[in-house]
mmCIF file of C-alpha atoms in Angstrom:
data_model
loop_
_atom_site.group_PDB
_atom_site.id
_atom_site.type_symbol
_atom_site.label_atom_id
_atom_site.label_comp_id
_atom_site.label_asym_id
_atom_site.label_seq_id
_atom_site.Cartn_x
_atom_site.Cartn_y
_atom_site.Cartn_z
ATOM 1 C CA LEU A 65 11.033 -5.155 0.378
ATOM 2 C CA SER A 66 10.847 -2.950 -2.180
ATOM 3 C CA GLY A 67 7.793 -4.228 -4.499
ATOM 4 C CA MET A 68 8.632 -7.240 -6.801
ATOM 5 C CA LEU A 69 7.524 -7.469 -10.705
ATOM 6 C CA PRO A 70 7.702 -11.486 -12.687
ATOM 7 C CA PHE A 71 10.964 -10.760 -14.196
ATOM 8 C CA ARG A 72 12.296 -14.135 -15.198
ATOM 9 C CA ASP A 73 16.357 -13.923 -16.989
ATOM 10 C CA GLY A 74 15.837 -9.854 -17.208
ATOM 11 C CA SER A 75 12.750 -9.743 -18.359
ATOM 12 C CA LEU A 76 8.883 -10.420 -17.792
ATOM 13 C CA ILE A 77 7.502 -13.288 -18.018
ATOM 14 C CA MET A 78 4.065 -12.024 -19.669
ATOM 15 C CA GLU A 79 3.450 -8.378 -20.053
ATOM 16 C CA GLY A 80 -0.520 -6.899 -19.693
ATOM 17 C CA LYS A 81 -4.136 -6.962 -17.352
ATOM 18 C CA LEU A 82 -6.012 -9.429 -16.033
ATOM 19 C CA GLY A 83 -9.560 -10.020 -16.949
ATOM 20 C CA ARG A 84 -7.993 -8.853 -21.065
ATOM 21 C CA GLU A 85 -4.492 -9.936 -21.849
ATOM 22 C CA LEU A 86 -4.520 -12.449 -18.981
ATOM 23 C CA THR A 87 -6.523 -15.699 -17.096
ATOM 24 C CA VAL A 88 -6.303 -15.808 -13.682
ATOM 25 C CA GLU A 89 -4.129 -18.605 -14.542
ATOM 26 C CA GLN A 90 -1.586 -16.224 -15.772
ATOM 27 C CA GLY A 91 -2.002 -14.648 -12.891
ATOM 28 C CA TYR A 92 -1.470 -16.675 -10.454
ATOM 29 C CA GLU A 93 1.836 -17.867 -12.147
ATOM 30 C CA ALA A 94 3.467 -14.266 -12.290
ATOM 31 C CA ALA A 95 1.925 -13.944 -8.407
ATOM 32 C CA GLN A 96 4.347 -16.901 -8.297
ATOM 33 C CA MET A 97 7.361 -15.211 -9.969
ATOM 34 C CA ALA A 98 7.468 -12.325 -7.642
ATOM 35 C CA LEU A 99 7.767 -13.578 -4.936
ATOM 36 C CA LEU A 100 10.539 -15.886 -5.789
ATOM 37 C CA ASN A 101 12.079 -12.552 -6.608
ATOM 38 C CA ALA A 102 11.510 -11.699 -3.733
ATOM 39 C CA LEU A 103 12.742 -14.879 -2.346
ATOM 40 C CA ALA A 104 16.066 -14.430 -4.453
ATOM 41 C CA VAL A 105 16.868 -11.270 -2.659
ATOM 42 C CA ILE A 106 16.024 -12.580 0.736
ATOM 43 C CA ARG A 107 18.618 -14.575 -0.151
ATOM 44 C CA SER A 108 21.327 -12.810 -1.765
ATOM 45 C CA HIS A 109 20.699 -10.406 1.575
ATOM 46 C CA LEU A 110 21.032 -12.785 4.037
ATOM 47 C CA GLY A 111 22.548 -15.613 2.902
ATOM 48 C CA THR A 112 19.913 -17.919 3.344
ATOM 49 C CA LEU A 113 15.999 -18.028 4.049
ATOM 50 C CA GLY A 114 16.508 -20.127 6.858
ATOM 51 C CA LYS A 115 16.188 -16.810 9.098
ATOM 52 C CA ILE A 116 13.104 -15.669 8.546
ATOM 53 C CA ARG A 117 11.352 -15.859 11.218
ATOM 54 C CA GLN A 118 7.834 -14.559 10.116
ATOM 55 C CA VAL A 119 6.287 -13.541 6.462
ATOM 56 C CA VAL A 120 4.754 -10.575 8.423
ATOM 57 C CA ARG A 121 2.913 -8.974 5.700
ATOM 58 C CA LEU A 122 2.215 -9.494 1.316
ATOM 59 C CA VAL A 123 0.452 -6.694 -0.041
ATOM 60 C CA GLY A 124 -0.321 -8.401 -4.187
ATOM 61 C CA PHE A 125 -1.237 -5.469 -6.622
ATOM 62 C CA VAL A 126 -3.188 -6.770 -9.522
ATOM 63 C CA ALA A 127 -3.358 -5.078 -13.374
ATOM 64 C CA SER A 128 -6.879 -4.745 -13.949
ATOM 65 C CA ALA A 129 -8.927 -4.343 -16.584
ATOM 66 C CA GLU A 130 -12.181 -3.054 -16.675
ATOM 67 C CA GLY A 131 -14.639 -6.204 -14.272
ATOM 68 C CA PHE A 132 -12.111 -8.026 -12.711
ATOM 69 C CA VAL A 133 -12.338 -8.705 -9.610
ATOM 70 C CA GLN A 134 -10.507 -12.401 -8.641
ATOM 71 C CA GLN A 135 -7.290 -10.660 -6.943
ATOM 72 C CA PRO A 136 -6.977 -12.403 -4.603
ATOM 73 C CA THR A 137 -7.383 -15.921 -6.548
ATOM 74 C CA VAL A 138 -3.826 -14.429 -8.317
ATOM 75 C CA ILE A 139 -1.981 -13.145 -5.420
ATOM 76 C CA ASN A 140 -2.521 -16.387 -3.875
ATOM 77 C CA GLY A 141 -0.296 -17.118 -6.401
ATOM 78 C CA ALA A 142 2.513 -15.832 -3.734
ATOM 79 C CA SER A 143 0.913 -16.862 -0.800
ATOM 80 C CA ASP A 144 0.327 -20.431 -1.549
ATOM 81 C CA LEU A 145 3.866 -20.909 -2.086
ATOM 82 C CA LEU A 146 4.960 -18.308 0.742
ATOM 83 C CA ALA A 147 2.343 -21.977 3.052
ATOM 84 C CA LYS A 148 4.213 -24.848 0.936
ATOM 85 C CA ILE A 149 8.549 -23.036 1.787
ATOM 86 C CA PHE A 150 7.692 -21.781 5.105
ATOM 87 C CA GLY A 151 4.354 -23.507 6.808
ATOM 88 C CA SER A 152 3.402 -21.787 9.577
ATOM 89 C CA ALA A 153 6.612 -18.976 8.904
ATOM 90 C CA GLY A 154 4.585 -18.355 5.764
ATOM 91 C CA ARG A 155 1.023 -16.801 7.161
ATOM 92 C CA HIS A 156 0.865 -13.319 6.712
ATOM 93 C CA ALA A 157 -1.429 -10.215 6.494
ATOM 94 C CA ARG A 158 -2.685 -9.491 3.593
ATOM 95 C CA ALA A 159 -4.126 -7.378 0.906
ATOM 96 C CA ALA A 160 -5.077 -7.649 -2.911
ATOM 97 C CA VAL A 161 -6.160 -4.921 -4.982
ATOM 98 C CA GLY A 162 -6.258 -3.961 -8.263
ATOM 99 C CA VAL A 163 -4.680 -1.052 -9.771
ATOM 100 C CA ALA A 164 -4.767 0.534 -13.340
ATOM 101 C CA GLU A 165 -0.686 0.421 -14.294
ATOM 102 C CA LEU A 166 1.664 -0.662 -13.074
ATOM 103 C CA PRO A 167 5.420 -0.897 -14.284
ATOM 104 C CA LEU A 168 6.805 -1.771 -17.306
ATOM 105 C CA ASN A 169 3.148 -3.267 -17.750
ATOM 106 C CA ALA A 170 3.105 -5.804 -15.400
ATOM 107 C CA PRO A 171 0.533 -7.626 -14.356
ATOM 108 C CA VAL A 172 1.072 -8.605 -10.551
ATOM 109 C CA GLU A 173 3.609 -6.543 -8.814
ATOM 110 C CA ILE A 174 4.176 -7.696 -4.113
ATOM 111 C CA GLU A 175 5.016 -6.047 -1.803
ATOM 112 C CA LEU A 176 6.511 -8.489 1.273
ATOM 113 C CA ILE A 177 7.806 -8.090 5.200
ATOM 114 C CA VAL A 178 9.506 -10.233 6.853
ATOM 115 C CA GLN A 179 10.424 -10.729 10.085
ATOM 116 C CA VAL A 180 14.389 -12.053 10.068
ATOM 117 C CA LEU A 181 15.995 -13.718 13.252
ATOM 118 C CA GLY A 182 18.973 -12.677 14.567
ATOM 119 C CA THR A 183 19.271 -8.952 13.668
ATOM 120 C CA ALA A 184 20.620 -5.678 15.263
ATOM 121 C CA ASP A 185 16.958 -4.343 15.558
ATOM 122 C CA SER A 186 15.612 -7.855 16.918
ATOM 123 C CA THR A 187 17.791 -8.640 19.155
ATOM 124 C CA LEU B 178 3.407 9.080 7.250
ATOM 125 C CA SER B 179 0.182 9.684 5.931
ATOM 126 C CA GLY B 180 -0.128 9.464 2.001
ATOM 127 C CA MET B 181 1.293 13.139 1.267
ATOM 128 C CA LEU B 182 -0.031 15.042 -1.705
ATOM 129 C CA PRO B 183 2.437 17.617 -3.653
ATOM 130 C CA PHE B 184 0.948 20.736 -2.401
ATOM 131 C CA ARG B 185 2.587 23.804 -2.395
ATOM 132 C CA ASP B 186 1.061 27.101 -0.112
ATOM 133 C CA GLY B 187 -1.996 25.002 0.484
ATOM 134 C CA SER B 188 -3.254 23.804 -2.978
ATOM 135 C CA LEU B 189 -1.443 21.425 -5.879
ATOM 136 C CA ILE B 190 0.922 22.911 -8.260
ATOM 137 C CA MET B 191 -0.699 20.219 -10.613
ATOM 138 C CA GLU B 192 -3.615 17.810 -11.519
ATOM 139 C CA GLY B 193 -3.933 15.580 -13.706
ATOM 140 C CA LYS B 194 -3.079 11.714 -14.557
ATOM 141 C CA LEU B 195 0.198 11.069 -15.871
ATOM 142 C CA GLY B 196 0.317 9.838 -19.698
ATOM 143 C CA ARG B 197 -2.373 12.147 -20.099
ATOM 144 C CA GLU B 198 -2.841 15.601 -18.828
ATOM 145 C CA LEU B 199 1.290 15.094 -17.309
ATOM 146 C CA THR B 200 4.755 14.597 -18.801
ATOM 147 C CA VAL B 201 7.700 12.310 -17.322
ATOM 148 C CA GLU B 202 9.383 14.986 -16.233
ATOM 149 C CA GLN B 203 5.938 16.927 -14.668
ATOM 150 C CA GLY B 204 5.260 13.809 -12.469
ATOM 151 C CA TYR B 205 8.871 13.168 -12.434
ATOM 152 C CA GLU B 206 8.380 17.363 -10.623
ATOM 153 C CA ALA B 207 5.197 16.528 -8.619
ATOM 154 C CA ALA B 208 6.107 13.086 -6.637
ATOM 155 C CA GLN B 209 9.102 15.515 -5.238
ATOM 156 C CA MET B 210 6.916 17.767 -4.152
ATOM 157 C CA ALA B 211 5.191 15.198 -2.590
ATOM 158 C CA LEU B 212 8.672 13.908 -0.402
ATOM 159 C CA LEU B 213 9.380 18.431 0.635
ATOM 160 C CA ASN B 214 6.173 18.066 1.668
ATOM 161 C CA ALA B 215 6.487 14.748 3.750
ATOM 162 C CA LEU B 216 10.372 16.140 4.970
ATOM 163 C CA ALA B 217 8.530 19.364 6.416
ATOM 164 C CA VAL B 218 6.097 17.353 8.244
ATOM 165 C CA ILE B 219 8.948 15.477 9.727
ATOM 166 C CA ARG B 220 10.719 18.473 10.678
ATOM 167 C CA SER B 221 7.787 20.154 12.190
ATOM 168 C CA HIS B 222 7.195 16.814 14.257
ATOM 169 C CA LEU B 223 11.132 16.630 15.377
ATOM 170 C CA GLY B 224 12.484 19.496 15.006
ATOM 171 C CA THR B 225 14.799 18.620 12.518
ATOM 172 C CA LEU B 226 15.642 16.637 9.544
ATOM 173 C CA GLY B 227 19.221 14.939 11.830
ATOM 174 C CA LYS B 228 17.394 12.308 13.999
ATOM 175 C CA ILE B 229 15.924 10.550 10.514
ATOM 176 C CA ARG B 230 18.303 7.456 10.876
ATOM 177 C CA GLN B 231 17.494 5.638 8.324
ATOM 178 C CA VAL B 232 14.672 6.264 5.809
ATOM 179 C CA VAL B 233 12.669 2.871 5.283
ATOM 180 C CA ARG B 234 10.018 2.161 2.897
ATOM 181 C CA LEU B 235 7.991 5.180 0.038
ATOM 182 C CA VAL B 236 5.308 3.595 -1.857
ATOM 183 C CA GLY B 237 4.673 5.613 -4.993
ATOM 184 C CA PHE B 238 1.021 5.620 -6.565
ATOM 185 C CA VAL B 239 0.687 7.535 -9.638
ATOM 186 C CA ALA B 240 -2.522 8.052 -10.651
ATOM 187 C CA SER B 241 -1.801 6.948 -14.666
ATOM 188 C CA ALA B 242 -4.182 7.267 -17.609
ATOM 189 C CA GLU B 243 -3.928 3.865 -19.876
ATOM 190 C CA GLY B 244 -1.240 2.594 -20.861
ATOM 191 C CA PHE B 245 1.234 4.675 -18.685
ATOM 192 C CA VAL B 246 3.986 2.578 -17.325
ATOM 193 C CA GLN B 247 6.892 4.456 -16.587
ATOM 194 C CA GLN B 248 5.263 4.778 -12.866
ATOM 195 C CA PRO B 249 9.178 3.988 -11.622
ATOM 196 C CA THR B 250 10.750 7.588 -13.780
ATOM 197 C CA VAL B 251 7.821 9.016 -11.963
ATOM 198 C CA ILE B 252 8.816 8.332 -8.522
ATOM 199 C CA ASN B 253 12.618 9.002 -9.007
ATOM 200 C CA GLY B 254 11.582 12.011 -7.835
ATOM 201 C CA ALA B 255 11.223 11.320 -4.520
ATOM 202 C CA SER B 256 13.948 9.100 -4.338
ATOM 203 C CA ASP B 257 16.996 10.646 -6.147
ATOM 204 C CA LEU B 258 15.547 13.612 -3.348
ATOM 205 C CA LEU B 259 16.504 11.438 -0.629
ATOM 206 C CA ALA B 260 19.612 9.851 -2.296
ATOM 207 C CA LYS B 261 20.945 13.842 -2.423
ATOM 208 C CA ILE B 262 19.755 14.286 1.046
ATOM 209 C CA PHE B 263 20.190 11.775 3.154
ATOM 210 C CA GLY B 264 23.176 9.763 1.577
ATOM 211 C CA SER B 265 23.034 6.264 2.291
ATOM 212 C CA ALA B 266 20.777 6.226 5.503
ATOM 213 C CA GLY B 267 17.960 7.797 2.381
ATOM 214 C CA ARG B 268 18.481 4.287 0.675
ATOM 215 C CA HIS B 269 15.088 2.693 0.629
ATOM 216 C CA ALA B 270 12.614 -0.690 -0.472
ATOM 217 C CA ARG B 271 10.124 1.010 -2.157
ATOM 218 C CA ALA B 272 7.478 -0.350 -4.788
ATOM 219 C CA ALA B 273 5.177 2.428 -7.648
ATOM 220 C CA VAL B 274 1.908 1.427 -8.560
ATOM 221 C CA GLY B 275 0.077 3.259 -11.440
ATOM 222 C CA VAL B 276 -3.343 3.857 -9.517
ATOM 223 C CA ALA B 277 -6.925 5.034 -11.310
ATOM 224 C CA GLU B 278 -7.891 8.286 -9.441
ATOM 225 C CA LEU B 279 -5.973 9.476 -6.493
ATOM 226 C CA PRO B 280 -7.525 12.149 -3.948
ATOM 227 C CA LEU B 281 -8.397 16.201 -5.410
ATOM 228 C CA ASN B 282 -6.574 14.817 -8.757
ATOM 229 C CA ALA B 283 -3.408 14.609 -7.805
ATOM 230 C CA PRO B 284 -1.106 12.691 -9.602
ATOM 231 C CA VAL B 285 1.438 11.821 -7.586
ATOM 232 C CA GLU B 286 0.899 10.228 -3.891
ATOM 233 C CA ILE B 287 3.103 9.276 -1.966
ATOM 234 C CA GLU B 288 3.415 7.041 1.513
ATOM 235 C CA LEU B 289 6.878 7.935 3.180
ATOM 236 C CA ILE B 290 8.482 5.528 6.425
ATOM 237 C CA VAL B 291 11.210 6.337 8.540
ATOM 238 C CA GLN B 292 13.028 5.267 11.146
ATOM 239 C CA VAL B 293 13.947 7.781 14.113
ATOM 240 C CA LEU B 294 16.659 8.141 15.977
ATOM 241 C CA GLY B 295 16.133 8.642 20.064
ATOM 242 C CA THR B 296 12.375 8.453 20.609
ATOM 243 C CA ALA B 297 11.229 6.201 23.209
ATOM 244 C CA ASP B 298 9.934 3.097 21.301
ATOM 245 C CA SER B 299 13.512 2.614 19.980
ATOM 246 C CA THR B 300 15.168 2.699 23.234
ATOM 247 C CA LEU C 176 -3.920 -7.267 9.752
ATOM 248 C CA SER C 177 -5.836 -7.777 6.193
ATOM 249 C CA GLY C 178 -7.097 -5.450 3.700
ATOM 250 C CA MET C 179 -10.542 -5.759 4.787
ATOM 251 C CA LEU C 180 -13.774 -5.451 2.935
ATOM 252 C CA PRO C 181 -17.282 -4.267 4.301
ATOM 253 C CA PHE C 182 -18.912 -7.605 4.514
ATOM 254 C CA ARG C 183 -21.920 -8.662 7.167
ATOM 255 C CA ASP C 184 -23.226 -11.324 7.643
ATOM 256 C CA GLY C 185 -20.546 -13.556 4.556
ATOM 257 C CA SER C 186 -21.969 -11.087 1.811
ATOM 258 C CA LEU C 187 -20.861 -6.927 0.929
ATOM 259 C CA ILE C 188 -23.287 -5.006 2.180
ATOM 260 C CA MET C 189 -22.754 -2.927 -1.289
ATOM 261 C CA GLU C 190 -20.887 -3.360 -4.863
ATOM 262 C CA GLY C 191 -19.504 -1.100 -7.264
ATOM 263 C CA LYS C 192 -17.326 1.975 -8.150
ATOM 264 C CA LEU C 193 -17.907 5.114 -6.278
ATOM 265 C CA GLY C 194 -18.978 8.248 -8.794
ATOM 266 C CA ARG C 195 -20.459 5.433 -10.534
ATOM 267 C CA GLU C 196 -23.009 3.010 -9.159
ATOM 268 C CA LEU C 197 -22.019 4.112 -5.473
ATOM 269 C CA THR C 198 -22.687 7.680 -3.804
ATOM 270 C CA VAL C 199 -20.047 9.128 -1.165
ATOM 271 C CA GLU C 200 -22.060 8.807 1.222
ATOM 272 C CA GLN C 201 -22.647 4.390 0.599
ATOM 273 C CA GLY C 202 -18.555 4.792 0.457
ATOM 274 C CA TYR C 203 -18.660 6.247 3.524
ATOM 275 C CA GLU C 204 -21.001 3.845 4.999
ATOM 276 C CA ALA C 205 -18.521 0.968 3.572
ATOM 277 C CA ALA C 206 -15.572 2.040 5.258
ATOM 278 C CA GLN C 207 -16.828 1.510 7.966
ATOM 279 C CA MET C 208 -18.421 -1.316 8.208
ATOM 280 C CA ALA C 209 -15.258 -2.291 6.692
ATOM 281 C CA LEU C 210 -13.495 -1.018 9.481
ATOM 282 C CA LEU C 211 -16.101 -2.772 12.020
ATOM 283 C CA ASN C 212 -15.130 -6.361 10.798
ATOM 284 C CA ALA C 213 -11.107 -5.122 11.165
ATOM 285 C CA LEU C 214 -12.342 -4.039 14.806
ATOM 286 C CA ALA C 215 -13.539 -8.122 15.075
ATOM 287 C CA VAL C 216 -11.041 -9.458 13.345
ATOM 288 C CA ILE C 217 -8.625 -8.253 16.344
ATOM 289 C CA ARG C 218 -11.188 -8.391 19.054
ATOM 290 C CA SER C 219 -11.729 -12.772 18.202
ATOM 291 C CA HIS C 220 -7.718 -12.047 18.707
ATOM 292 C CA LEU C 221 -6.712 -10.650 21.610
ATOM 293 C CA GLY C 222 -9.719 -10.976 23.175
ATOM 294 C CA THR C 223 -10.615 -7.418 23.389
ATOM 295 C CA LEU C 224 -10.127 -4.036 21.833
ATOM 296 C CA GLY C 225 -9.041 -2.848 25.385
ATOM 297 C CA LYS C 226 -4.961 -4.279 24.675
ATOM 298 C CA ILE C 227 -4.753 -1.846 21.257
ATOM 299 C CA ARG C 228 -2.229 1.012 22.470
ATOM 300 C CA GLN C 229 -2.080 3.004 19.119
ATOM 301 C CA VAL C 230 -2.985 2.887 16.027
ATOM 302 C CA VAL C 231 -0.884 3.366 14.198
ATOM 303 C CA ARG C 232 -1.820 3.269 10.113
ATOM 304 C CA LEU C 233 -3.751 3.358 7.698
ATOM 305 C CA VAL C 234 -4.607 2.742 4.083
ATOM 306 C CA GLY C 235 -7.993 3.382 2.437
ATOM 307 C CA PHE C 236 -8.847 2.022 -1.032
ATOM 308 C CA VAL C 237 -11.764 2.874 -2.921
ATOM 309 C CA ALA C 238 -12.763 1.386 -6.390
ATOM 310 C CA SER C 239 -13.141 4.312 -8.237
ATOM 311 C CA ALA C 240 -14.575 5.941 -11.756
ATOM 312 C CA GLU C 241 -13.222 7.788 -14.247
ATOM 313 C CA GLY C 242 -13.158 11.396 -12.323
ATOM 314 C CA PHE C 243 -14.347 10.650 -8.438
ATOM 315 C CA VAL C 244 -11.419 12.396 -6.530
ATOM 316 C CA GLN C 245 -12.688 12.345 -3.088
ATOM 317 C CA GLN C 246 -11.740 8.987 -1.658
ATOM 318 C CA PRO C 247 -10.314 10.855 1.394
ATOM 319 C CA THR C 248 -14.097 11.361 2.664
ATOM 320 C CA VAL C 249 -14.696 7.745 1.706
ATOM 321 C CA ILE C 250 -11.682 6.705 3.752
ATOM 322 C CA ASN C 251 -13.479 9.811 6.523
ATOM 323 C CA GLY C 252 -15.616 6.807 7.696
ATOM 324 C CA ALA C 253 -12.933 4.707 9.058
ATOM 325 C CA SER C 254 -11.142 7.738 10.464
ATOM 326 C CA ASP C 255 -14.251 9.116 11.840
ATOM 327 C CA LEU C 256 -14.865 5.535 14.271
ATOM 328 C CA LEU C 257 -11.390 5.327 15.642
ATOM 329 C CA ALA C 258 -11.811 8.874 16.255
ATOM 330 C CA LYS C 259 -14.986 7.970 18.141
ATOM 331 C CA ILE C 260 -13.911 4.651 20.310
ATOM 332 C CA PHE C 261 -10.509 5.421 20.379
ATOM 333 C CA GLY C 262 -10.180 8.911 20.775
ATOM 334 C CA SER C 263 -6.391 10.120 21.156
ATOM 335 C CA ALA C 264 -5.355 6.690 20.076
ATOM 336 C CA GLY C 265 -6.982 6.354 17.532
ATOM 337 C CA ARG C 266 -4.936 8.810 15.376
ATOM 338 C CA HIS C 267 -3.048 7.337 12.332
ATOM 339 C CA ALA C 268 -1.403 8.124 9.927
ATOM 340 C CA ARG C 269 -3.308 7.388 6.358
ATOM 341 C CA ALA C 270 -3.291 6.595 2.716
ATOM 342 C CA ALA C 271 -6.351 7.152 0.227
ATOM 343 C CA VAL C 272 -5.936 6.119 -2.864
ATOM 344 C CA GLY C 273 -8.616 5.105 -5.695
ATOM 345 C CA VAL C 274 -8.386 1.659 -7.890
ATOM 346 C CA ALA C 275 -9.300 0.610 -10.710
ATOM 347 C CA GLU C 276 -11.087 -2.435 -9.353
ATOM 348 C CA LEU C 277 -11.297 -4.352 -5.501
ATOM 349 C CA PRO C 278 -11.913 -8.292 -4.108
ATOM 350 C CA LEU C 279 -15.650 -9.465 -5.375
ATOM 351 C CA ASN C 280 -16.002 -6.056 -6.833
ATOM 352 C CA ALA C 281 -16.539 -3.803 -3.592
ATOM 353 C CA PRO C 282 -15.911 -0.571 -3.149
ATOM 354 C CA VAL C 283 -13.418 -0.184 -0.106
ATOM 355 C CA GLU C 284 -10.789 -1.853 1.245
ATOM 356 C CA ILE C 285 -9.567 -0.889 4.614
ATOM 357 C CA GLU C 286 -5.655 -2.087 5.800
ATOM 358 C CA LEU C 287 -5.356 -1.143 9.175
ATOM 359 C CA ILE C 288 -1.997 -1.675 11.381
ATOM 360 C CA VAL C 289 -2.154 -1.246 15.517
ATOM 361 C CA GLN C 290 -0.139 -1.365 18.561
ATOM 362 C CA VAL C 291 -1.190 -3.792 21.599
ATOM 363 C CA LEU C 292 -0.356 -3.884 24.380
ATOM 364 C CA GLY C 293 1.561 -6.407 27.147
ATOM 365 C CA THR C 294 2.896 -8.274 22.958
ATOM 366 C CA ALA C 295 6.156 -10.425 23.392
ATOM 367 C CA ASP C 296 7.808 -8.007 21.483
ATOM 368 C CA SER C 297 6.541 -4.968 22.737
ATOM 369 C CA THR C 298 8.075 -5.922 25.801
#
């Protein structure tokens, strides 16, 4: 999937950097929202989330002010949600990094790779 | 492919950060150049670009000064070129992020994954 | 694999940014350590490193102070080790980028993708 931002109804639910404008709790919420958008893309593409065999990999980019080093806690917003929704199929390799700037001043960007049942490539 | 920088004839066509030394238009041009280098690597490896079945994924890292948030516009330099050259086979998942520094003070680094026809792994 | 940090015995072997607290040589060492941790994860998962058919891709994120542009030299710490251990099977596509901040103030984070012999998916 393309990098997902925390949009809702066409605008970002928050802007700014972790460790400056935004708290860890807000970042966690932004990561949840970005993940929900990723799932919405999958659902609109496949018709259902039931075809997800396994979440494979998640990279979380966190817009980070100088000295902010709690990127993993922020990205847990996405990882915890995957665990709740998919159980063991939601387990994934993960990297969390702090970047200088994200598009539109978004606080979080989520990249997701999932393995899907019954596609031409997997049968 | 490895991360590609906007080299031409052995040196970077420009250096510096978007939002400081460089304009969005220059960044767009740098992303084009990096993408052309990626295609050159593929051509030298496969002998032709005709074996590309589908561009799968592009990540664009943009060296960004404080406050620069137009990473997607910069990386369109690569994406637009893929669309022109490959049509629907050039469509790809994409992420664009703004990073603190890139190798050699490059403004843009492009990571590309393509699916190739008729390799040992795909048959 | 998930993003690996330069841990040893449960703590980071060094903290800080390249180009400020840390030298290129230290960064090289940190990249080696992160790579060794990646191999330890593979060994604990597969029982042996002998099942690695090919290292496919390595992304190295380097916590970089303003103006530090030697990310490739730092990430060579990981790449050189892969070449020594695995020879041609250790060759990989690679990207090295400089990021603002990494988890726990780590200087380097390594993401590794390897192809493994004899898994359900490859037979």
